mmCIF file of C-alpha atoms and ligand atoms in Angstrom:
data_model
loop_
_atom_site.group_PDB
_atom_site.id
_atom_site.type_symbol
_atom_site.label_atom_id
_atom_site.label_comp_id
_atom_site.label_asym_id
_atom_site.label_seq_id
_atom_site.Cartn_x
_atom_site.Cartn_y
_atom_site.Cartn_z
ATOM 1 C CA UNK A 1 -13.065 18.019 6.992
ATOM 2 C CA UNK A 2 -11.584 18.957 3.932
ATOM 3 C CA UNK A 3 -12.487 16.696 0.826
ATOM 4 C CA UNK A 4 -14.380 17.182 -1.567
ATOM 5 C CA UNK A 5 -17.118 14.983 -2.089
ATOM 6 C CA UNK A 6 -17.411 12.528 -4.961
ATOM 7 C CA UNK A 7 -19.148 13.563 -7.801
ATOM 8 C CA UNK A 8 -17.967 10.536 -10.258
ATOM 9 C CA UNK A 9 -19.920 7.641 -10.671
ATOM 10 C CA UNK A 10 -19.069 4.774 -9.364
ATOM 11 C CA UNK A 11 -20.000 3.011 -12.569
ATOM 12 C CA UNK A 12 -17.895 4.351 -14.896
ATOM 13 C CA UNK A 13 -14.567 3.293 -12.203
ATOM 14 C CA UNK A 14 -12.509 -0.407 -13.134
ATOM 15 C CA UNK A 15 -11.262 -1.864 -10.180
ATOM 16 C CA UNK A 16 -7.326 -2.280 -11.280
ATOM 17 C CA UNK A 17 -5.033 -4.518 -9.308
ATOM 18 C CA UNK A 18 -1.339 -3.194 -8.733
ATOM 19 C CA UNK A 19 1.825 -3.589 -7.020
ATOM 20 C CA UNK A 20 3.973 -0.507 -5.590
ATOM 21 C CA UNK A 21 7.238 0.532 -5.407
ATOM 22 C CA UNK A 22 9.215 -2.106 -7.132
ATOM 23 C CA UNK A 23 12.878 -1.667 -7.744
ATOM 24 C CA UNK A 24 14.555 -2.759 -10.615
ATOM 25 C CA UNK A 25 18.014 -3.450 -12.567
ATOM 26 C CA UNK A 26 18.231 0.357 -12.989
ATOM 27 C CA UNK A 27 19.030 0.581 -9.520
ATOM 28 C CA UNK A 28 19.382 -1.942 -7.210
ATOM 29 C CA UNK A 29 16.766 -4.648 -7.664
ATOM 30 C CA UNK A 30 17.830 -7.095 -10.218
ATOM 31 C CA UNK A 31 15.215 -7.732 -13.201
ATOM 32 C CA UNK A 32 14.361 -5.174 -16.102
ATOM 33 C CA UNK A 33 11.213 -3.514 -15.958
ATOM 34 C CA UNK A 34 9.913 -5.440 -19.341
ATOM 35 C CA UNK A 35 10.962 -8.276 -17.327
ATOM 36 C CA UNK A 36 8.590 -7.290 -14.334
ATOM 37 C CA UNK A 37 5.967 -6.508 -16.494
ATOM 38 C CA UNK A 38 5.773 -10.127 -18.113
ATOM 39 C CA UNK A 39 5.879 -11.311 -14.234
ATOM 40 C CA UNK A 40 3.210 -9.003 -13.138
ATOM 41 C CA UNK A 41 0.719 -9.987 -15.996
ATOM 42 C CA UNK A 42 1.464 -13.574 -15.276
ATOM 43 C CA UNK A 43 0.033 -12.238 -11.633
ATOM 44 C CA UNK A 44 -3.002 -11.095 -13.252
ATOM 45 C CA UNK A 45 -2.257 -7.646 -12.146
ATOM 46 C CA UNK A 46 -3.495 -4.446 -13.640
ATOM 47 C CA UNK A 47 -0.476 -1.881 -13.201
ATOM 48 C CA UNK A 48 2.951 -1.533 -11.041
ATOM 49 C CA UNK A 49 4.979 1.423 -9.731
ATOM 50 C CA UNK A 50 8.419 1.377 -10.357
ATOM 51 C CA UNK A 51 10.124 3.322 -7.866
ATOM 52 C CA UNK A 52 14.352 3.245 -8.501
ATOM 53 C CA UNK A 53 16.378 4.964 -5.981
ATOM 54 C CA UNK A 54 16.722 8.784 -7.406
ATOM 55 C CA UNK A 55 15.213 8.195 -10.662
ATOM 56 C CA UNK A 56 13.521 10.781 -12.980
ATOM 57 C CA UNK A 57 9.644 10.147 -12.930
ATOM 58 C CA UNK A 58 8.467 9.770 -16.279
ATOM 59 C CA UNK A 59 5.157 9.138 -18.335
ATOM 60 C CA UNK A 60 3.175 5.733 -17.320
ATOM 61 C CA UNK A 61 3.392 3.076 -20.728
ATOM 62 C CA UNK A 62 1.439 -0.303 -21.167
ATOM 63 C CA UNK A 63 3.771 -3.145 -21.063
ATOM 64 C CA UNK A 64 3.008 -7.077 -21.907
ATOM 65 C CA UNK A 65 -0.524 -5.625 -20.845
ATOM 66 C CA UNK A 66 0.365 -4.268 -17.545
ATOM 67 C CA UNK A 67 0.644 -0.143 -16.972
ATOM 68 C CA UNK A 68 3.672 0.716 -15.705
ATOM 69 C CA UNK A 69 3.646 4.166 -13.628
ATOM 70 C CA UNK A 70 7.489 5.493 -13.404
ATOM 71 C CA UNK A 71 8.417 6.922 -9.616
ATOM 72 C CA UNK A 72 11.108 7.204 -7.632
ATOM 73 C CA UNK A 73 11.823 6.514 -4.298
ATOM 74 C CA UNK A 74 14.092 9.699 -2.551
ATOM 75 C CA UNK A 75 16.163 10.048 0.009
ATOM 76 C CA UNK A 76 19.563 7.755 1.303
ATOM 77 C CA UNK A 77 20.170 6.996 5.337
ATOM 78 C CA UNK A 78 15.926 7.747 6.517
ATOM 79 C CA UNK A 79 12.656 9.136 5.734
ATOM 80 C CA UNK A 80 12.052 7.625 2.073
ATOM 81 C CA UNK A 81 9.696 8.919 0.020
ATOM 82 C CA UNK A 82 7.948 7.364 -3.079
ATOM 83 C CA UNK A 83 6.994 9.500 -5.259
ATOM 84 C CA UNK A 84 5.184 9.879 -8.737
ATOM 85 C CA UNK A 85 4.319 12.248 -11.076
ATOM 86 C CA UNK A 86 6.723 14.950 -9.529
ATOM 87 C CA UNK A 87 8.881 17.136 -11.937
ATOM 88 C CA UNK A 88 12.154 17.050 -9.345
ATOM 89 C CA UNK A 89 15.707 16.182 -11.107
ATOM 90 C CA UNK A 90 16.468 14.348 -7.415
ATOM 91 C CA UNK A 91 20.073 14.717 -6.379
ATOM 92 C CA UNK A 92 21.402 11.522 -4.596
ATOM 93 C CA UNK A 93 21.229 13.193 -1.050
ATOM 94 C CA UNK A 94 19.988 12.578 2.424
ATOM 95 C CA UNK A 95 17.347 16.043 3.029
ATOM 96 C CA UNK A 96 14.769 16.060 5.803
ATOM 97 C CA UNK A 97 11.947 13.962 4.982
ATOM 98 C CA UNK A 98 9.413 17.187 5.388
ATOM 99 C CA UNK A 99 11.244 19.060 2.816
ATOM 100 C CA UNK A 100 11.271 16.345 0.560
ATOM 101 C CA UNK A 101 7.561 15.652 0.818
ATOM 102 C CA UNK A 102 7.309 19.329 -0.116
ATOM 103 C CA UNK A 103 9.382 19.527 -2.888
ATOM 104 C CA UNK A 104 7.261 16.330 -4.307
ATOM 105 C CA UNK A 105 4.541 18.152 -3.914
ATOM 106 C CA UNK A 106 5.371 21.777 -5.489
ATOM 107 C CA UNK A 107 6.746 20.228 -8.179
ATOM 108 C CA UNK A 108 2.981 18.274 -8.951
ATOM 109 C CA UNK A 109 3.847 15.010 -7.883
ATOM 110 C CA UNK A 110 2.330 12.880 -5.133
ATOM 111 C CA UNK A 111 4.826 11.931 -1.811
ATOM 112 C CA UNK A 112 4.196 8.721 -0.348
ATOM 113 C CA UNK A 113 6.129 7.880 2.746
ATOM 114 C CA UNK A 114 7.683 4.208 2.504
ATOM 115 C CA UNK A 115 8.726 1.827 5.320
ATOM 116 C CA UNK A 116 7.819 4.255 8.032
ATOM 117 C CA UNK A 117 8.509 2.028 11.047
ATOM 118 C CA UNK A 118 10.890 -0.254 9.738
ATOM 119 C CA UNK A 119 13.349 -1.888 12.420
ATOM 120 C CA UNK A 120 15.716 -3.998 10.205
ATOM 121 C CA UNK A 121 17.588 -7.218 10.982
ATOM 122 C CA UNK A 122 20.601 -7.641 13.033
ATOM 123 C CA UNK A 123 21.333 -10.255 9.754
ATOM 124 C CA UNK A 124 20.999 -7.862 6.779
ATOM 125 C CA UNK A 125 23.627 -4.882 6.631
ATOM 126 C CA UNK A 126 24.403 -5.024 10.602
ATOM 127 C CA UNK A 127 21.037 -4.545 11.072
ATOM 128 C CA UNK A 128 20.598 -1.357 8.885
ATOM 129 C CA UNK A 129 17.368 0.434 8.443
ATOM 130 C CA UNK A 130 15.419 3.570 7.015
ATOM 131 C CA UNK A 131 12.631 4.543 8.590
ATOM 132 C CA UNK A 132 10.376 7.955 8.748
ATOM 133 C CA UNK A 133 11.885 10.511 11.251
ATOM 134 C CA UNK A 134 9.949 13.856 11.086
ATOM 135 C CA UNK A 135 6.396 13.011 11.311
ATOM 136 C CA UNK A 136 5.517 16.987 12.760
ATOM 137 C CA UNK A 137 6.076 18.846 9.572
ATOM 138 C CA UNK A 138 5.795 16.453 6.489
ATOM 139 C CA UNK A 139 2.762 17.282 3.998
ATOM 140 C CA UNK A 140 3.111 13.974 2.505
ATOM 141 C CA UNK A 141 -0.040 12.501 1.044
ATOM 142 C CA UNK A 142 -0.126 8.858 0.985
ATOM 143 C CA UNK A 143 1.880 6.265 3.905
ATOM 144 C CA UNK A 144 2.970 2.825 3.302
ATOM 145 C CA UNK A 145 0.795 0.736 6.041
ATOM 146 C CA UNK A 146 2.380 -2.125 4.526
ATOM 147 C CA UNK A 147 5.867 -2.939 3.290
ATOM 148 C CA UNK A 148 6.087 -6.549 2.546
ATOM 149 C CA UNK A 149 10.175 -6.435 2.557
ATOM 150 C CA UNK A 150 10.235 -4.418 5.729
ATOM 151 C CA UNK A 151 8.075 -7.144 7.357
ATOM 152 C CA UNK A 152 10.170 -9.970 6.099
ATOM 153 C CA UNK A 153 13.143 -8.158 6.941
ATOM 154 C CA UNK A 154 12.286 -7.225 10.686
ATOM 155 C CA UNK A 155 11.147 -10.683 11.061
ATOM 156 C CA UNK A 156 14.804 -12.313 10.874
ATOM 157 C CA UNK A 157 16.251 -12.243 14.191
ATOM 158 C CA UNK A 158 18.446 -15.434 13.733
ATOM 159 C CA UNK A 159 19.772 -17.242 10.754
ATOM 160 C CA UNK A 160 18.320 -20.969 11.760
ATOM 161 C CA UNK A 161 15.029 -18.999 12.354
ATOM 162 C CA UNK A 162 15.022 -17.144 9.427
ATOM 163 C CA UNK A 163 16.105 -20.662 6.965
ATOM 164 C CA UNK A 164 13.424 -22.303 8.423
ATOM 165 C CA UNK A 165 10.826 -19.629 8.205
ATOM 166 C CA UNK A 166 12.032 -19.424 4.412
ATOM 167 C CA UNK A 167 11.762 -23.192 3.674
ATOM 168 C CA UNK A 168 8.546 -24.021 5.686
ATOM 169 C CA UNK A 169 6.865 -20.844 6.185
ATOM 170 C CA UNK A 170 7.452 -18.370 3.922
ATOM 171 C CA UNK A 171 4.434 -16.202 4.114
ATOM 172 C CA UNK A 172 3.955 -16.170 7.751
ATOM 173 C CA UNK A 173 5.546 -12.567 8.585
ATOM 174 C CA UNK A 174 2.667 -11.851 5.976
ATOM 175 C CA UNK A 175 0.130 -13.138 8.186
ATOM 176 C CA UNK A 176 0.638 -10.588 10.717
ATOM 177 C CA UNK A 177 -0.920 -7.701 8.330
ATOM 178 C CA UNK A 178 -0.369 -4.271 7.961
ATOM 179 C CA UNK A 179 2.373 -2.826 10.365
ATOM 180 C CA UNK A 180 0.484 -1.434 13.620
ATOM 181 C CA UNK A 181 2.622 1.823 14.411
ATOM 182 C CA UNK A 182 1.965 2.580 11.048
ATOM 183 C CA UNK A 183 -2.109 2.022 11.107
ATOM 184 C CA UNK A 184 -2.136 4.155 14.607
ATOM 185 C CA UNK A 185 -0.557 7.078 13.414
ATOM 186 C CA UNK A 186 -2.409 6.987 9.806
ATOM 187 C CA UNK A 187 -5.643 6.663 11.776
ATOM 188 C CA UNK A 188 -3.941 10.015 13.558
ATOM 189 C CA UNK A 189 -3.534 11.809 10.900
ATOM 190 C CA UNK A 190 -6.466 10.930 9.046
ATOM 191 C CA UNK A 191 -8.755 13.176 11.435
ATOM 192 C CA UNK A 192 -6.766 16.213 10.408
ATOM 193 C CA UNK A 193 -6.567 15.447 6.515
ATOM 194 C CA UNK A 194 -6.675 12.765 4.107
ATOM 195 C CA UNK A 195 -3.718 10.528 3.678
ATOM 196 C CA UNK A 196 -4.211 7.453 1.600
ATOM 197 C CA UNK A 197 -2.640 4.225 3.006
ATOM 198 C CA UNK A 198 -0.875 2.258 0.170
ATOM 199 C CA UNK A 199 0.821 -1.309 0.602
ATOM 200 C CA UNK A 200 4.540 -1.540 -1.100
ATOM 201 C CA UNK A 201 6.404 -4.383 -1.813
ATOM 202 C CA UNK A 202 9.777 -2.973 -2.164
ATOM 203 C CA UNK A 203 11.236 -5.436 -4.769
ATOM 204 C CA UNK A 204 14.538 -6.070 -4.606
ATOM 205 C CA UNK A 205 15.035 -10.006 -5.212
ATOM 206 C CA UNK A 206 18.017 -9.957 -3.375
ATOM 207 C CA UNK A 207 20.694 -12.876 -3.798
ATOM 208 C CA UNK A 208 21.938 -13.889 -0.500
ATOM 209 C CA UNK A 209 24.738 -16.195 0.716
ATOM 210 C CA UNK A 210 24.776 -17.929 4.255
ATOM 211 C CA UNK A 211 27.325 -20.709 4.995
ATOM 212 C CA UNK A 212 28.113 -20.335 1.423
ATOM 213 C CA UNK A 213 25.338 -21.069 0.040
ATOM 214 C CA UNK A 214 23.124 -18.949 -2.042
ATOM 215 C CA UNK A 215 19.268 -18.183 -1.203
ATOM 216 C CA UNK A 216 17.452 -16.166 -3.890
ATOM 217 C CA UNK A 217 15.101 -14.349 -1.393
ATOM 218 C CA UNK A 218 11.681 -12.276 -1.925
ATOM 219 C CA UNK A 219 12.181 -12.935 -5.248
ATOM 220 C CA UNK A 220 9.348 -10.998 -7.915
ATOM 221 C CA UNK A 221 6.801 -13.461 -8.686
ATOM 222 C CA UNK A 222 6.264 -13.813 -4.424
ATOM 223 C CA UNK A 223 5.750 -10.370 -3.608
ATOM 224 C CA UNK A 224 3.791 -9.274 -6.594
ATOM 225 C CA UNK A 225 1.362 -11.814 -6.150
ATOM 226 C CA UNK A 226 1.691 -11.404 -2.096
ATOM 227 C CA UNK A 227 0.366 -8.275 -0.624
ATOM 228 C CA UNK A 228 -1.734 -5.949 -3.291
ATOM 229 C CA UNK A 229 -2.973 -2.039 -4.058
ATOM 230 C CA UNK A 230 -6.157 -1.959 -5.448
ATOM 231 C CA UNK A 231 -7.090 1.214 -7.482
ATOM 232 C CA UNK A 232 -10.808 2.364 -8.906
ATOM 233 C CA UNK A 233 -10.425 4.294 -11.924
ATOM 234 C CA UNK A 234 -11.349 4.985 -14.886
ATOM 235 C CA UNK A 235 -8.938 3.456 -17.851
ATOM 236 C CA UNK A 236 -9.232 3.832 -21.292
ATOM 237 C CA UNK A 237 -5.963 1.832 -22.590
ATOM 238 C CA UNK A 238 -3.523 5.210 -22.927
ATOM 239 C CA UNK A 239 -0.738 4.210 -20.771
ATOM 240 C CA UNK A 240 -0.140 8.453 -20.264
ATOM 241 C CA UNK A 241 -3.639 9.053 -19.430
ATOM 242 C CA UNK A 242 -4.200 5.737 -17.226
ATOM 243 C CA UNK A 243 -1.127 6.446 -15.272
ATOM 244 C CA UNK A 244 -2.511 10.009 -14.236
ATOM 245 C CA UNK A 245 -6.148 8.145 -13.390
ATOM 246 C CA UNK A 246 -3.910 6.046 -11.248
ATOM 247 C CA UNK A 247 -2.390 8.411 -9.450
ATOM 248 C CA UNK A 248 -5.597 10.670 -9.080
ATOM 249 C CA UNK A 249 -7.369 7.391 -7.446
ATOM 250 C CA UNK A 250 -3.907 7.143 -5.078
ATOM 251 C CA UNK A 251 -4.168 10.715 -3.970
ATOM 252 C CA UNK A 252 -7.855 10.831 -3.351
ATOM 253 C CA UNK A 253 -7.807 7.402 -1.580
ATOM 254 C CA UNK A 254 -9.672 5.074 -4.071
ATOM 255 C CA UNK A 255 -7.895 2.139 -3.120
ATOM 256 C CA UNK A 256 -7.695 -0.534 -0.468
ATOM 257 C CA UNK A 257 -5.405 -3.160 0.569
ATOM 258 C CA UNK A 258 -5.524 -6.770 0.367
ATOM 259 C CA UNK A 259 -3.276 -9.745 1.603
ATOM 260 C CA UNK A 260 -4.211 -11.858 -1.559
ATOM 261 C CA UNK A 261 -2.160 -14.765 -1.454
ATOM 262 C CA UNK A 262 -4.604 -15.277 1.319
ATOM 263 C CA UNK A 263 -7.361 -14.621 -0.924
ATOM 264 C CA UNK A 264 -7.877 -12.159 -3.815
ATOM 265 C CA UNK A 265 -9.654 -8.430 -2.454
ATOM 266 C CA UNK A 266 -11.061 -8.183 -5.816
ATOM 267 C CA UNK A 267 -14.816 -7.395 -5.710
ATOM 268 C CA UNK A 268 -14.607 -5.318 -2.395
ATOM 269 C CA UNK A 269 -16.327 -2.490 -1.896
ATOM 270 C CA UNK A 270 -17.253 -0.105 0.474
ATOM 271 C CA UNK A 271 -19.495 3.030 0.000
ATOM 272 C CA UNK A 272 -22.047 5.858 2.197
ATOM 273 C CA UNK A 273 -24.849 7.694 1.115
ATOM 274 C CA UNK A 274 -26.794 10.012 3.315
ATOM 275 C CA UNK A 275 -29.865 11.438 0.847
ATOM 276 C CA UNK A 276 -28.540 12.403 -2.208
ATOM 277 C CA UNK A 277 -25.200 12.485 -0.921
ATOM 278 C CA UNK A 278 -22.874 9.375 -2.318
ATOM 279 C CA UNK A 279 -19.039 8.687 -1.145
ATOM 280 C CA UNK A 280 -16.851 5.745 -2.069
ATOM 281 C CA UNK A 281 -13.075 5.332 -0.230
ATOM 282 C CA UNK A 282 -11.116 8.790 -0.237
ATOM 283 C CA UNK A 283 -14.662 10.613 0.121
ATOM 284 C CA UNK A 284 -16.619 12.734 2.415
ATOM 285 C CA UNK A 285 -20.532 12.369 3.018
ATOM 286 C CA UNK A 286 -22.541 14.699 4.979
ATOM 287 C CA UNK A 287 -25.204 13.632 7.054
ATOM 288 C CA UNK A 288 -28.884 13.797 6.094
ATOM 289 C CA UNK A 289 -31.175 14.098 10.056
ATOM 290 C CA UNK A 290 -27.761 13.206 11.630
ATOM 291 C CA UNK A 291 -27.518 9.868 10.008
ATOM 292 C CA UNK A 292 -25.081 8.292 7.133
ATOM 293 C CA UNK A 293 -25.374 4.639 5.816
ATOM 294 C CA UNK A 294 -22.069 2.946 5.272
ATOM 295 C CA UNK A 295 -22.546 -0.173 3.118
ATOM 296 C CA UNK A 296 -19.832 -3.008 3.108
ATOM 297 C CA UNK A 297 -19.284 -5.959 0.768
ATOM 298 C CA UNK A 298 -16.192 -8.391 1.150
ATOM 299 C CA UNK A 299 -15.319 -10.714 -1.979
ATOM 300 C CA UNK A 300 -16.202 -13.633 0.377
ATOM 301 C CA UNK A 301 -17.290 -13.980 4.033
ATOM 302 C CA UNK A 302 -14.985 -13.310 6.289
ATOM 303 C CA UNK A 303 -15.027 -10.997 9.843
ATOM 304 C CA UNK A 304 -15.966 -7.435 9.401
ATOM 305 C CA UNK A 305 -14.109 -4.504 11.295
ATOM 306 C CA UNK A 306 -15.315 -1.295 11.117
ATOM 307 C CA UNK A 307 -12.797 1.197 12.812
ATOM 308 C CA UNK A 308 -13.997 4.703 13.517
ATOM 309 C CA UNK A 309 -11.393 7.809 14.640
ATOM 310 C CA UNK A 310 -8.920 4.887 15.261
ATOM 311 C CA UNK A 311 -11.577 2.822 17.487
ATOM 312 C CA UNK A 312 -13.051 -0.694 16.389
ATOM 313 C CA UNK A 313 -16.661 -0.055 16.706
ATOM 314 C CA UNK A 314 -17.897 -2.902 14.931
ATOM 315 C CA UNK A 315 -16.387 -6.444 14.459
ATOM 316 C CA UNK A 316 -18.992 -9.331 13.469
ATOM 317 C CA UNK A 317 -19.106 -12.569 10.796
ATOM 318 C CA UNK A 318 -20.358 -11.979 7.264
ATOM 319 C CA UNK A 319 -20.045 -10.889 3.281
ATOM 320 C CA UNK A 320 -22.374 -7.830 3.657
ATOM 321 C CA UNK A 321 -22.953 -4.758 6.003
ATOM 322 C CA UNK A 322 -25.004 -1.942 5.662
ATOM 323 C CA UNK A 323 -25.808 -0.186 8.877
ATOM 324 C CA UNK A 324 -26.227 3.775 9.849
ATOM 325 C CA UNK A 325 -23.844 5.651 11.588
ATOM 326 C CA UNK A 326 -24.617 9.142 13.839
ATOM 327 C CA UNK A 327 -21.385 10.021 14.442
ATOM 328 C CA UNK A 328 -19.340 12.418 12.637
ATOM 329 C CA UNK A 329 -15.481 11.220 12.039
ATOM 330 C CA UNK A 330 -13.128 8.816 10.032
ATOM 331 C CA UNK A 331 -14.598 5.451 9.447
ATOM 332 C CA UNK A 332 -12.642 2.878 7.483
ATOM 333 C CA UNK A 333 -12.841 -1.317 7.594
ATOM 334 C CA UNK A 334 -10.532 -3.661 8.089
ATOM 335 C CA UNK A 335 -11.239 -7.409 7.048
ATOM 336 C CA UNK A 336 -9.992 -10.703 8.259
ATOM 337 C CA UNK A 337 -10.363 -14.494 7.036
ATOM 338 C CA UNK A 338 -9.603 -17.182 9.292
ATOM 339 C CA UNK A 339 -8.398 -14.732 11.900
ATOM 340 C CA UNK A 340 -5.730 -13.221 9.464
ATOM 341 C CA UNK A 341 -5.747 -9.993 8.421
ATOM 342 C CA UNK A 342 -6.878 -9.593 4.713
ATOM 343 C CA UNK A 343 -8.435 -6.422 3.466
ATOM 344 C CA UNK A 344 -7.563 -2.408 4.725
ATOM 345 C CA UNK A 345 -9.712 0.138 3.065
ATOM 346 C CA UNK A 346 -8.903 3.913 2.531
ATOM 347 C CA UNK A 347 -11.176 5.935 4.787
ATOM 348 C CA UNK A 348 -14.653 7.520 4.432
ATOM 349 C CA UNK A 349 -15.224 10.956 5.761
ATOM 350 C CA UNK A 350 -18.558 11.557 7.657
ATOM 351 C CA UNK A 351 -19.751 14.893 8.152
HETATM 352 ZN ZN1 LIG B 10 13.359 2.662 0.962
HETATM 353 ZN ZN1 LIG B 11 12.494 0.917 -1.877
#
């Protein structure tokens, strides 16, 4: 495997709660990003990622408390790409999603792929969508395994469906997790190289009109407050410096998922240690006499999934886990309340 293990302590890392890729008025979602920000810290959330169609990146700044971290999102008819921290002037064009992830990356910046499986609705744009096409090539680092507009989206199959599912049950594509082509092929990937798995919410807060009447849909406060990134790093309250942090902890894989409108994921954690050796998400461990202890701790009880190259290998009741693992590979969790899923971790490399 190739990471490199963890030498920071896990003491000195904040647990920051964010929301990715988030469109605003400066392309085509439809409040400012001062306006977001007052949202978001009404959320109680930590930082977002602002990710306009073909914008510039620029430096992260603290806003009505909240960091904001300046992406972009690239490409037009398929294979989107979020991106951050890259120096690319990015021409409104359609290019093959491999080269884009490349030029993201030679130019410093970190290529996450967005809304890889989407399927779109045949009630939104004729059923339009942009999903991930070249999946041979691309040297992307990071993969939406959740895309709370996509979901909603691919959920509408029929308008009387979709009004009621809006009016009764709004949050039950939600309850359906992360999107399963998408886990299966990170879980792929993941045994040849580290890719972190990010949740976006793709924040648009489209107005929409059916029978003439208007329905303000996904609007900010719902998704921001929906489906969550959690980041460890370590802050110190300069929005340039904090943004980079940020985006270290994305590309390394310091971060999990959680479904918090089901119930916050602050206060999860999972770790390994094998002898002196000490790993949290994003990091490799190497086994000490063929054994590694992988130690899990949910914010509340719940059901426990430990997945291993892809393969549920544990799946029991509780808060806390600590058991020892022999087997070299990928090993990440997966959490559920009430049967619904609720927490995705990034991975933890055994040796
Ligand atoms: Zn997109
Ligand atoms: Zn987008």
């Amino acid at each position: 495997m190739a990471n490199t293990e963890h030498s920071c302590s896990p003491a000195k890392l904040r647990e920051l709660r964010g929301n990715l890729h988030i469109h605003t008025n400066r392309s085509d979602g439809t409040l400012s990003p001062s306006e977001i920000a007052s949202l978001a810290n009404r959320c109680k959330l930590d930082f977002i990622g602002i990710n306009d169609h073909f914008a510039v990146c620029g430096p992260s700044y603290y806003e009505k408390g909240i960091l904001i971290l300046q992406g972009t999102e690239l490409n037009k008819d398929h294979s989107h790409c979020l991106a951050y921290n890259c120096s690319l002037a990015p021409k409104p064009k359609q290019e093959d999603g491999a080269v884009v992830a490349e030029q993201v990356i030679n130019s410093g910046g970190i290529g996450i792929i967005a809304h890889p499986f989407e399927t779109g609705s045949p009630l939104v744009s004729g059923g339009r969508c942009y999903p991930w096409l070249n999946w041979e090539t691309a040297d992307y680092q990071g993969i939406e395994i959740w895309n709370q507009t996509s979901q909603w989206r691919d959920s509408a199959r029929s308008y009387w469906r979709s009004l009621r599912q809006w009016l009764f049950r709004r949050y039950r594509p939600f309850a359906q997790g992360a999107c399963p082509k998408a886990l299966a092929i990170w879980d792929k990937v993941c045994r040849q190289r580290h890719v972190t798995g990010v949740a976006g919410s793709d924040l648009h807060a489209p107005i929409i009109k059916v029978w003439g009447i208007k329905f303000k849909l996904l609007q900010y406060p719902m998704l921001l407050a929906a489906v969550n990134t959690y980041c460890l790093a370590e802050v110190t309250g300069d929005g340039k410096r904090d943004g980079a942090e940020i985006i270290a902890a994305l590309r390394q894989g310091r971060c999990w998922i959680a479904y918090d409108r089901l119930s916050l994921g602050r206060g999860f954690s999972y770790t390994a240690e094998a002898g002196e050796n000490w790993a949290g998400m994003g990091g490799t461990v190497s086994r000490t006499r063929g054994k590694a202890w992988l130690r899990i701790k949910l914010p509340r009880p719940g059901e426990i999934c430990l997945i291993h190259n892809g393969n549920p290998v544990i799946r029991e009741k509780g808060q806390t886990r600590d058991l020892s693992v022999g087997a070299a590979g990928v090993y990440r969790v997966e959490a559920r309340l009430k049967g619904i899923p609720w927490i995705y971790s990034n991975p933890i490399y055994i040796n």
